[in-house]
mmCIF file of C-alpha atoms and ligand atoms in Angstrom:
data_model
loop_
_atom_site.group_PDB
_atom_site.id
_atom_site.type_symbol
_atom_site.label_atom_id
_atom_site.label_comp_id
_atom_site.label_asym_id
_atom_site.label_seq_id
_atom_site.Cartn_x
_atom_site.Cartn_y
_atom_site.Cartn_z
ATOM 1 C CA UNK A 1 -17.497 41.417 -47.989
ATOM 2 C CA UNK A 2 -20.554 40.000 -49.670
ATOM 3 C CA UNK A 3 -23.817 39.272 -47.896
ATOM 4 C CA UNK A 4 -25.275 35.825 -48.354
ATOM 5 C CA UNK A 5 -28.971 35.278 -47.689
ATOM 6 C CA UNK A 6 -29.822 32.128 -45.715
ATOM 7 C CA UNK A 7 -33.583 32.627 -45.506
ATOM 8 C CA UNK A 8 -36.197 34.212 -43.259
ATOM 9 C CA UNK A 9 -37.246 33.633 -39.656
ATOM 10 C CA UNK A 10 -40.303 34.927 -37.856
ATOM 11 C CA UNK A 11 -39.385 37.594 -35.296
ATOM 12 C CA UNK A 12 -41.484 38.446 -32.252
ATOM 13 C CA UNK A 13 -42.631 41.534 -30.406
ATOM 14 C CA UNK A 14 -43.511 42.018 -26.753
ATOM 15 C CA UNK A 15 -46.826 43.660 -25.936
ATOM 16 C CA UNK A 16 -46.145 46.835 -23.901
ATOM 17 C CA UNK A 17 -49.526 46.439 -22.144
ATOM 18 C CA UNK A 18 -49.501 42.800 -20.967
ATOM 19 C CA UNK A 19 -45.897 41.709 -21.810
ATOM 20 C CA UNK A 20 -47.084 38.805 -23.964
ATOM 21 C CA UNK A 21 -44.576 37.765 -26.631
ATOM 22 C CA UNK A 22 -46.306 37.679 -29.989
ATOM 23 C CA UNK A 23 -45.284 36.233 -33.360
ATOM 24 C CA UNK A 24 -43.809 38.962 -35.556
ATOM 25 C CA UNK A 25 -46.353 38.625 -38.353
ATOM 26 C CA UNK A 26 -49.249 39.010 -35.903
ATOM 27 C CA UNK A 27 -50.271 42.686 -35.654
ATOM 28 C CA UNK A 28 -52.365 42.495 -32.462
ATOM 29 C CA UNK A 29 -51.500 40.973 -29.090
ATOM 30 C CA UNK A 30 -52.735 37.448 -28.485
ATOM 31 C CA UNK A 31 -52.868 38.212 -24.735
ATOM 32 C CA UNK A 32 -54.906 41.424 -24.614
ATOM 33 C CA UNK A 33 -55.805 42.259 -28.189
ATOM 34 C CA UNK A 34 -53.858 45.569 -28.249
ATOM 35 C CA UNK A 35 -52.364 46.587 -31.614
ATOM 36 C CA UNK A 36 -48.563 46.694 -31.928
ATOM 37 C CA UNK A 37 -47.508 50.359 -31.629
ATOM 38 C CA UNK A 38 -45.023 51.637 -34.206
ATOM 39 C CA UNK A 39 -42.362 52.197 -31.513
ATOM 40 C CA UNK A 40 -42.391 48.569 -30.344
ATOM 41 C CA UNK A 41 -39.418 46.889 -32.009
ATOM 42 C CA UNK A 42 -39.222 43.386 -33.353
ATOM 43 C CA UNK A 43 -36.884 41.105 -31.445
ATOM 44 C CA UNK A 44 -34.968 37.987 -32.378
ATOM 45 C CA UNK A 45 -36.671 34.863 -31.054
ATOM 46 C CA UNK A 46 -34.761 32.640 -28.614
ATOM 47 C CA UNK A 47 -34.658 29.976 -31.304
ATOM 48 C CA UNK A 48 -36.118 29.769 -34.757
ATOM 49 C CA UNK A 49 -36.072 27.548 -37.798
ATOM 50 C CA UNK A 50 -35.750 29.049 -41.277
ATOM 51 C CA UNK A 51 -39.320 29.795 -42.373
ATOM 52 C CA UNK A 52 -40.974 27.654 -45.052
ATOM 53 C CA UNK A 53 -44.293 29.548 -45.150
ATOM 54 C CA UNK A 54 -44.188 31.098 -48.643
ATOM 55 C CA UNK A 55 -46.849 33.695 -47.801
ATOM 56 C CA UNK A 56 -44.742 35.052 -44.911
ATOM 57 C CA UNK A 57 -41.570 34.992 -47.028
ATOM 58 C CA UNK A 58 -43.274 36.893 -49.854
ATOM 59 C CA UNK A 59 -44.628 39.404 -47.334
ATOM 60 C CA UNK A 60 -41.066 39.930 -45.972
ATOM 61 C CA UNK A 61 -39.853 40.713 -49.495
ATOM 62 C CA UNK A 62 -42.521 43.354 -50.243
ATOM 63 C CA UNK A 63 -40.983 45.929 -47.883
ATOM 64 C CA UNK A 64 -41.613 47.218 -44.376
ATOM 65 C CA UNK A 65 -45.154 47.390 -42.983
ATOM 66 C CA UNK A 66 -46.924 50.747 -42.688
ATOM 67 C CA UNK A 67 -48.558 52.011 -39.512
ATOM 68 C CA UNK A 68 -51.795 53.874 -40.212
ATOM 69 C CA UNK A 69 -51.424 57.619 -39.644
ATOM 70 C CA UNK A 70 -54.853 57.759 -37.962
ATOM 71 C CA UNK A 71 -55.339 54.620 -35.856
ATOM 72 C CA UNK A 72 -51.752 53.277 -35.766
ATOM 73 C CA UNK A 73 -52.680 49.786 -37.009
ATOM 74 C CA UNK A 74 -49.963 47.841 -38.809
ATOM 75 C CA UNK A 75 -50.668 47.177 -42.487
ATOM 76 C CA UNK A 76 -48.647 45.365 -45.120
ATOM 77 C CA UNK A 77 -46.581 47.431 -47.565
ATOM 78 C CA UNK A 78 -48.941 46.550 -50.423
ATOM 79 C CA UNK A 79 -52.121 47.778 -48.658
ATOM 80 C CA UNK A 80 -53.578 51.065 -49.927
ATOM 81 C CA UNK A 81 -56.077 51.650 -47.105
ATOM 82 C CA UNK A 82 -55.966 50.727 -43.410
ATOM 83 C CA UNK A 83 -57.507 47.329 -42.668
ATOM 84 C CA UNK A 84 -58.800 48.682 -39.342
ATOM 85 C CA UNK A 85 -60.119 52.204 -40.065
ATOM 86 C CA UNK A 86 -59.998 52.439 -43.856
ATOM 87 C CA UNK A 87 -57.805 55.554 -43.889
ATOM 88 C CA UNK A 88 -55.488 56.269 -46.812
ATOM 89 C CA UNK A 89 -52.074 54.723 -45.980
ATOM 90 C CA UNK A 90 -50.039 57.273 -47.974
ATOM 91 C CA UNK A 91 -50.227 59.289 -44.728
ATOM 92 C CA UNK A 92 -48.868 56.289 -42.800
ATOM 93 C CA UNK A 93 -45.421 55.637 -41.389
ATOM 94 C CA UNK A 94 -43.315 52.771 -42.721
ATOM 95 C CA UNK A 95 -41.475 50.688 -40.128
ATOM 96 C CA UNK A 96 -37.691 50.887 -40.040
ATOM 97 C CA UNK A 97 -35.917 48.051 -41.808
ATOM 98 C CA UNK A 98 -32.353 46.802 -42.125
ATOM 99 C CA UNK A 99 -31.349 46.935 -38.461
ATOM 100 C CA UNK A 100 -29.562 43.906 -37.013
ATOM 101 C CA UNK A 101 -31.858 42.302 -34.431
ATOM 102 C CA UNK A 102 -29.307 39.754 -33.248
ATOM 103 C CA UNK A 103 -27.361 36.634 -34.059
ATOM 104 C CA UNK A 104 -29.344 33.904 -35.760
ATOM 105 C CA UNK A 105 -30.188 31.266 -33.128
ATOM 106 C CA UNK A 106 -31.231 28.033 -34.861
ATOM 107 C CA UNK A 107 -33.479 25.663 -32.917
ATOM 108 C CA UNK A 108 -31.077 23.417 -31.018
ATOM 109 C CA UNK A 109 -33.771 21.529 -29.116
ATOM 110 C CA UNK A 110 -33.289 23.624 -25.959
ATOM 111 C CA UNK A 111 -36.255 23.749 -23.585
ATOM 112 C CA UNK A 112 -37.840 26.420 -21.411
ATOM 113 C CA UNK A 113 -39.833 25.446 -18.269
ATOM 114 C CA UNK A 114 -43.302 26.899 -17.688
ATOM 115 C CA UNK A 115 -43.302 28.823 -14.398
ATOM 116 C CA UNK A 116 -47.044 28.133 -13.981
ATOM 117 C CA UNK A 117 -47.242 24.343 -14.433
ATOM 118 C CA UNK A 118 -43.614 23.171 -14.717
ATOM 119 C CA UNK A 119 -44.087 21.778 -18.243
ATOM 120 C CA UNK A 120 -40.962 21.738 -20.403
ATOM 121 C CA UNK A 121 -41.645 23.545 -23.659
ATOM 122 C CA UNK A 122 -39.461 23.908 -26.754
ATOM 123 C CA UNK A 123 -37.483 27.184 -26.786
ATOM 124 C CA UNK A 124 -39.408 28.228 -29.897
ATOM 125 C CA UNK A 125 -42.726 28.264 -27.978
ATOM 126 C CA UNK A 126 -44.154 31.513 -26.604
ATOM 127 C CA UNK A 127 -47.033 29.942 -24.652
ATOM 128 C CA UNK A 128 -47.047 26.784 -22.593
ATOM 129 C CA UNK A 129 -48.345 23.885 -24.657
ATOM 130 C CA UNK A 130 -50.120 22.459 -21.578
ATOM 131 C CA UNK A 131 -51.598 25.433 -19.697
ATOM 132 C CA UNK A 132 -51.248 28.300 -22.174
ATOM 133 C CA UNK A 133 -49.349 30.560 -19.737
ATOM 134 C CA UNK A 134 -46.872 32.962 -21.395
ATOM 135 C CA UNK A 135 -43.338 31.591 -21.324
ATOM 136 C CA UNK A 136 -40.151 33.459 -20.526
ATOM 137 C CA UNK A 137 -37.722 33.851 -23.368
ATOM 138 C CA UNK A 138 -35.232 30.990 -23.298
ATOM 139 C CA UNK A 139 -31.698 32.172 -22.690
ATOM 140 C CA UNK A 140 -29.886 32.703 -25.994
ATOM 141 C CA UNK A 141 -26.372 31.221 -26.239
ATOM 142 C CA UNK A 142 -24.306 33.229 -23.761
ATOM 143 C CA UNK A 143 -21.848 35.739 -25.097
ATOM 144 C CA UNK A 144 -18.172 35.202 -24.260
ATOM 145 C CA UNK A 145 -17.695 35.590 -20.510
ATOM 146 C CA UNK A 146 -16.195 38.985 -19.699
ATOM 147 C CA UNK A 147 -12.693 38.885 -18.288
ATOM 148 C CA UNK A 148 -12.725 39.008 -14.484
ATOM 149 C CA UNK A 149 -12.135 42.529 -13.231
ATOM 150 C CA UNK A 150 -8.766 43.191 -11.643
ATOM 151 C CA UNK A 151 -8.855 42.965 -7.857
ATOM 152 C CA UNK A 152 -9.285 46.370 -6.290
ATOM 153 C CA UNK A 153 -7.045 47.970 -3.683
ATOM 154 C CA UNK A 154 -3.296 48.451 -3.636
ATOM 155 C CA UNK A 155 -1.251 45.329 -3.007
ATOM 156 C CA UNK A 156 2.087 45.360 -1.201
ATOM 157 C CA UNK A 157 3.835 44.932 -4.555
ATOM 158 C CA UNK A 158 2.168 48.094 -5.836
ATOM 159 C CA UNK A 159 3.384 50.111 -2.826
ATOM 160 C CA UNK A 160 6.964 48.809 -3.177
ATOM 161 C CA UNK A 161 6.827 49.597 -6.873
ATOM 162 C CA UNK A 162 5.567 53.133 -6.134
ATOM 163 C CA UNK A 163 8.416 53.739 -3.653
ATOM 164 C CA UNK A 164 10.977 52.437 -6.168
ATOM 165 C CA UNK A 165 9.490 54.693 -8.847
ATOM 166 C CA UNK A 166 9.820 57.729 -6.575
ATOM 167 C CA UNK A 167 13.465 56.834 -5.764
ATOM 168 C CA UNK A 168 14.271 56.379 -9.479
ATOM 169 C CA UNK A 169 12.559 59.678 -10.333
ATOM 170 C CA UNK A 170 14.492 61.521 -7.608
ATOM 171 C CA UNK A 171 17.747 59.992 -8.898
ATOM 172 C CA UNK A 172 16.946 61.009 -12.457
ATOM 173 C CA UNK A 173 16.023 64.492 -11.262
ATOM 174 C CA UNK A 174 19.391 64.852 -9.536
ATOM 175 C CA UNK A 175 21.191 63.583 -12.657
ATOM 176 C CA UNK A 176 19.439 66.128 -14.881
ATOM 177 C CA UNK A 177 20.201 68.850 -12.354
ATOM 178 C CA UNK A 178 23.889 67.829 -12.203
ATOM 179 C CA UNK A 179 24.110 67.761 -16.010
ATOM 180 C CA UNK A 180 22.725 71.254 -16.405
ATOM 181 C CA UNK A 181 24.421 72.804 -13.387
ATOM 182 C CA UNK A 182 27.696 73.984 -14.966
ATOM 183 C CA UNK A 183 30.672 76.079 -13.941
ATOM 184 C CA UNK A 184 33.158 77.804 -16.238
ATOM 185 C CA UNK A 185 36.890 77.228 -16.192
ATOM 186 C CA UNK A 186 39.873 77.971 -18.464
ATOM 187 C CA UNK A 187 41.961 74.957 -19.458
ATOM 188 C CA UNK A 188 45.094 74.278 -21.486
ATOM 189 C CA UNK A 189 45.283 71.736 -24.307
ATOM 190 C CA UNK A 190 47.735 68.892 -23.642
ATOM 191 C CA UNK A 191 46.820 66.324 -26.259
ATOM 192 C CA UNK A 192 44.753 65.761 -29.378
ATOM 193 C CA UNK A 193 43.383 62.348 -30.406
ATOM 194 C CA UNK A 194 41.648 61.286 -33.549
ATOM 195 C CA UNK A 195 39.982 58.263 -35.002
ATOM 196 C CA UNK A 196 38.875 57.804 -38.572
ATOM 197 C CA UNK A 197 37.077 54.812 -40.060
ATOM 198 C CA UNK A 198 35.699 53.679 -43.410
ATOM 199 C CA UNK A 199 33.144 50.959 -43.875
ATOM 200 C CA UNK A 200 33.916 48.326 -46.535
ATOM 201 C CA UNK A 201 30.771 47.300 -48.369
ATOM 202 C CA UNK A 202 30.186 44.001 -50.065
ATOM 203 C CA UNK A 203 27.396 41.673 -51.078
ATOM 204 C CA UNK A 204 26.182 39.835 -47.990
ATOM 205 C CA UNK A 205 23.503 37.165 -47.774
ATOM 206 C CA UNK A 206 20.372 38.333 -45.937
ATOM 207 C CA UNK A 207 17.118 36.585 -45.057
ATOM 208 C CA UNK A 208 14.059 38.158 -46.608
ATOM 209 C CA UNK A 209 10.479 37.194 -47.342
ATOM 210 C CA UNK A 210 7.977 38.097 -50.039
ATOM 211 C CA UNK A 211 5.226 36.653 -52.186
ATOM 212 C CA UNK A 212 6.715 34.243 -54.702
ATOM 213 C CA UNK A 213 6.161 36.564 -57.687
ATOM 214 C CA UNK A 214 7.755 39.488 -55.832
ATOM 215 C CA UNK A 215 10.904 37.668 -54.709
ATOM 216 C CA UNK A 216 14.088 38.835 -56.493
ATOM 217 C CA UNK A 217 15.526 36.747 -59.301
ATOM 218 C CA UNK A 218 18.658 35.935 -57.246
ATOM 219 C CA UNK A 219 16.639 34.513 -54.334
ATOM 220 C CA UNK A 220 18.132 31.257 -53.021
ATOM 221 C CA UNK A 221 16.975 28.638 -50.491
ATOM 222 C CA UNK A 222 13.332 29.450 -51.202
ATOM 223 C CA UNK A 223 10.962 28.067 -48.551
ATOM 224 C CA UNK A 224 7.282 28.828 -49.142
ATOM 225 C CA UNK A 225 3.977 28.314 -47.378
ATOM 226 C CA UNK A 226 0.429 29.051 -48.467
ATOM 227 C CA UNK A 227 -1.110 32.182 -47.002
ATOM 228 C CA UNK A 228 -4.087 34.471 -47.634
ATOM 229 C CA UNK A 229 -2.864 37.132 -50.025
ATOM 230 C CA UNK A 230 -6.095 39.024 -50.615
ATOM 231 C CA UNK A 231 -9.827 38.779 -50.172
ATOM 232 C CA UNK A 232 -12.491 39.205 -52.785
ATOM 233 C CA UNK A 233 -16.265 39.572 -52.839
ATOM 234 C CA UNK A 234 -16.579 37.350 -55.863
ATOM 235 C CA UNK A 235 -15.367 33.789 -56.469
ATOM 236 C CA UNK A 236 -11.769 33.546 -57.679
ATOM 237 C CA UNK A 237 -9.853 30.510 -58.956
ATOM 238 C CA UNK A 238 -8.455 28.587 -56.005
ATOM 239 C CA UNK A 239 -10.126 30.883 -53.475
ATOM 240 C CA UNK A 240 -11.855 29.610 -50.327
ATOM 241 C CA UNK A 241 -15.137 31.094 -49.142
ATOM 242 C CA UNK A 242 -15.084 32.129 -45.480
ATOM 243 C CA UNK A 243 -18.326 33.187 -43.800
ATOM 244 C CA UNK A 244 -19.087 34.799 -40.467
ATOM 245 C CA UNK A 245 -21.787 33.974 -37.926
ATOM 246 C CA UNK A 246 -25.282 34.253 -39.408
ATOM 247 C CA UNK A 247 -27.329 37.162 -38.077
ATOM 248 C CA UNK A 248 -30.833 38.455 -38.505
ATOM 249 C CA UNK A 249 -31.967 41.742 -40.049
ATOM 250 C CA UNK A 250 -35.320 43.407 -39.336
ATOM 251 C CA UNK A 251 -37.362 43.635 -42.553
ATOM 252 C CA UNK A 252 -40.088 45.692 -40.842
ATOM 253 C CA UNK A 253 -42.675 42.970 -41.572
ATOM 254 C CA UNK A 254 -42.297 40.781 -38.500
ATOM 255 C CA UNK A 255 -40.015 38.487 -40.467
ATOM 256 C CA UNK A 256 -36.243 38.671 -40.139
ATOM 257 C CA UNK A 257 -33.819 38.083 -42.983
ATOM 258 C CA UNK A 258 -30.974 35.759 -41.933
ATOM 259 C CA UNK A 259 -27.734 36.707 -43.626
ATOM 260 C CA UNK A 260 -24.072 35.883 -43.397
ATOM 261 C CA UNK A 261 -21.100 38.023 -44.449
ATOM 262 C CA UNK A 262 -18.686 36.106 -46.635
ATOM 263 C CA UNK A 263 -15.413 36.757 -48.397
ATOM 264 C CA UNK A 264 -13.313 34.708 -50.763
ATOM 265 C CA UNK A 265 -9.795 34.258 -49.451
ATOM 266 C CA UNK A 266 -7.246 34.148 -52.257
ATOM 267 C CA UNK A 267 -4.174 32.107 -51.407
ATOM 268 C CA UNK A 268 -0.636 32.408 -52.665
ATOM 269 C CA UNK A 269 2.882 31.243 -51.833
ATOM 270 C CA UNK A 270 4.654 33.389 -49.270
ATOM 271 C CA UNK A 271 8.351 32.605 -49.319
ATOM 272 C CA UNK A 272 11.364 33.087 -47.114
ATOM 273 C CA UNK A 273 14.655 33.140 -48.998
ATOM 274 C CA UNK A 274 18.253 34.236 -48.995
ATOM 275 C CA UNK A 275 19.341 37.080 -51.230
ATOM 276 C CA UNK A 276 22.470 39.200 -51.607
ATOM 277 C CA UNK A 277 22.393 42.824 -50.536
ATOM 278 C CA UNK A 278 24.962 45.511 -49.997
ATOM 279 C CA UNK A 279 26.122 45.390 -46.398
ATOM 280 C CA UNK A 280 29.080 46.326 -44.230
ATOM 281 C CA UNK A 281 31.588 43.475 -44.423
ATOM 282 C CA UNK A 282 34.411 45.214 -42.594
ATOM 283 C CA UNK A 283 35.409 48.556 -41.116
ATOM 284 C CA UNK A 284 38.962 49.859 -41.347
ATOM 285 C CA UNK A 285 40.013 52.179 -38.542
ATOM 286 C CA UNK A 286 43.000 54.389 -37.967
ATOM 287 C CA UNK A 287 43.572 56.326 -34.763
ATOM 288 C CA UNK A 288 46.399 58.410 -33.409
ATOM 289 C CA UNK A 289 47.654 61.328 -31.298
ATOM 290 C CA UNK A 290 48.410 64.758 -32.647
ATOM 291 C CA UNK A 291 46.737 66.935 -35.229
ATOM 292 C CA UNK A 292 47.787 65.061 -38.406
ATOM 293 C CA UNK A 293 44.681 62.877 -38.806
ATOM 294 C CA UNK A 294 44.763 60.470 -41.731
ATOM 295 C CA UNK A 295 42.248 58.141 -43.385
ATOM 296 C CA UNK A 296 42.973 54.435 -43.083
ATOM 297 C CA UNK A 297 44.011 52.584 -46.217
ATOM 298 C CA UNK A 298 41.608 49.974 -47.542
ATOM 299 C CA UNK A 299 42.347 47.045 -49.826
ATOM 300 C CA UNK A 300 39.120 46.298 -51.590
ATOM 301 C CA UNK A 301 38.366 42.718 -52.527
ATOM 302 C CA UNK A 302 36.412 41.700 -55.616
ATOM 303 C CA UNK A 303 32.911 43.168 -55.586
ATOM 304 C CA UNK A 304 33.652 45.468 -52.666
ATOM 305 C CA UNK A 305 33.418 49.221 -52.404
ATOM 306 C CA UNK A 306 34.043 51.942 -49.854
ATOM 307 C CA UNK A 307 31.106 52.834 -47.648
ATOM 308 C CA UNK A 308 30.400 55.427 -45.031
ATOM 309 C CA UNK A 309 33.258 57.377 -43.469
ATOM 310 C CA UNK A 310 33.217 58.544 -39.892
ATOM 311 C CA UNK A 311 35.623 60.684 -37.896
ATOM 312 C CA UNK A 312 35.996 61.470 -34.236
ATOM 313 C CA UNK A 313 38.246 64.152 -32.757
ATOM 314 C CA UNK A 314 38.969 64.557 -29.060
ATOM 315 C CA UNK A 315 40.785 67.442 -27.413
ATOM 316 C CA UNK A 316 42.439 66.715 -24.024
ATOM 317 C CA UNK A 317 42.914 69.700 -21.699
ATOM 318 C CA UNK A 318 43.910 70.288 -18.062
ATOM 319 C CA UNK A 319 42.755 72.878 -15.547
ATOM 320 C CA UNK A 320 43.639 72.961 -11.837
ATOM 321 C CA UNK A 321 45.354 69.515 -12.142
ATOM 322 C CA UNK A 322 42.173 67.972 -13.552
ATOM 323 C CA UNK A 323 41.997 66.486 -17.017
ATOM 324 C CA UNK A 324 38.960 67.028 -19.251
ATOM 325 C CA UNK A 325 38.202 65.749 -22.714
ATOM 326 C CA UNK A 326 35.701 66.998 -25.249
ATOM 327 C CA UNK A 327 34.764 66.138 -28.804
ATOM 328 C CA UNK A 328 35.298 68.430 -31.796
ATOM 329 C CA UNK A 329 33.053 67.928 -34.773
ATOM 330 C CA UNK A 330 35.264 68.716 -37.764
ATOM 331 C CA UNK A 331 38.982 68.530 -38.493
ATOM 332 C CA UNK A 332 38.922 72.369 -38.890
ATOM 333 C CA UNK A 333 37.786 72.695 -35.260
ATOM 334 C CA UNK A 334 40.247 69.976 -34.310
ATOM 335 C CA UNK A 335 43.136 72.014 -35.811
ATOM 336 C CA UNK A 336 42.594 74.537 -33.003
ATOM 337 C CA UNK A 337 43.462 71.935 -30.363
ATOM 338 C CA UNK A 338 47.159 72.939 -30.565
ATOM 339 C CA UNK A 339 49.257 71.909 -27.537
ATOM 340 C CA UNK A 340 49.245 74.849 -25.129
ATOM 341 C CA UNK A 341 46.124 76.457 -26.622
ATOM 342 C CA UNK A 342 43.692 77.890 -24.071
ATOM 343 C CA UNK A 343 40.029 76.816 -23.902
ATOM 344 C CA UNK A 344 37.105 78.193 -21.938
ATOM 345 C CA UNK A 345 35.067 75.200 -20.687
ATOM 346 C CA UNK A 346 31.643 74.788 -19.176
ATOM 347 C CA UNK A 347 31.876 71.760 -16.865
ATOM 348 C CA UNK A 348 28.890 70.103 -15.203
ATOM 349 C CA UNK A 349 28.809 68.529 -11.723
ATOM 350 C CA UNK A 350 29.618 65.111 -13.242
ATOM 351 C CA UNK A 351 32.896 66.427 -14.721
ATOM 352 C CA UNK A 352 31.521 66.441 -18.290
ATOM 353 C CA UNK A 353 32.369 69.287 -20.656
ATOM 354 C CA UNK A 354 29.116 70.772 -21.963
ATOM 355 C CA UNK A 355 30.713 73.546 -24.011
ATOM 356 C CA UNK A 356 34.241 74.485 -25.114
ATOM 357 C CA UNK A 357 35.431 77.646 -26.873
ATOM 358 C CA UNK A 358 39.008 78.494 -27.798
ATOM 359 C CA UNK A 359 40.262 81.596 -25.900
ATOM 360 C CA UNK A 360 41.449 84.129 -28.504
HETATM 361 ZN ZN1 LIG B 1 -51.093 42.405 -24.732
HETATM 362 ZN ZN1 LIG B 2 -56.184 52.974 -39.381
HETATM 363 ZN ZN1 LIG B 3 -47.789 25.632 -18.321
#
């Protein structure tokens, strides 16, 4: 982000005694003659044109004004002694500088009406051009309207939703309870089932996207569009400068520096394409009853290879005329599921086996 200088505008300050708005470069109030205290901040004017007064611009560049340590009068940064009391200004207090005072509001020809005589004055005026009465600050361009607040109170839909939520929660609670509430029983193995599968891997076309210079060499069906790839503070070949809303910084002199943050957007081709990647093209499965589990055979085509293997073993048992099934993780565990073998089961209220141990 680089900061671009657009020029200077005169700020203003409001007299804390009589509320008169005064031009920023003026150090005493035009309404009552009071000096600007060091704690009275400069404000952005309702509307302002970029200043052309070289003296004011030069003053803005010399650095923030200094308030006299004895009488408080505002003096320019270059002054050595106070213009009001003659005191040495090395004891003085420099005004703060660099703070954002607001968005830059160029003069758009807006008007502000004098409340004393009804005269329409330009928004840049601080006193009525006809009667001299102080003018209110013209409204600055309104900020984006805030989103309307959500209507208060609970609607009927909310209540119905709340009731449904309670019912669902109660149901879930019961389910969890039923899953953890278990009873033990001894069962006899009656069957053993197994299923083994192997994934067949091959090159499959997939859609992918990348910057043109990062796309793989085998990319096909390239379709590209121009997008911002990076931003830079300095000009780059083919880059476009993008700047934000101008805003005004306090220089501490009564003048504001109008700046704009800019970046250079660097464009490049972002492409969508088809490329070949290893993927599952088929899965061969073999399943059966009994303990003699076997891997399925696989006929590999050109450019294919075997992928991930998976196995699933299920032991079927009966107890008190009820049939239960449970999974065994390895074929070594599965080998214990001999017909007639005895198993101690933990069974939950839903009939699911939560634990199974062979009875030795
Ligand atoms: Zn005043
Ligand atoms: Zn002084
Ligand atoms: Zn007036």
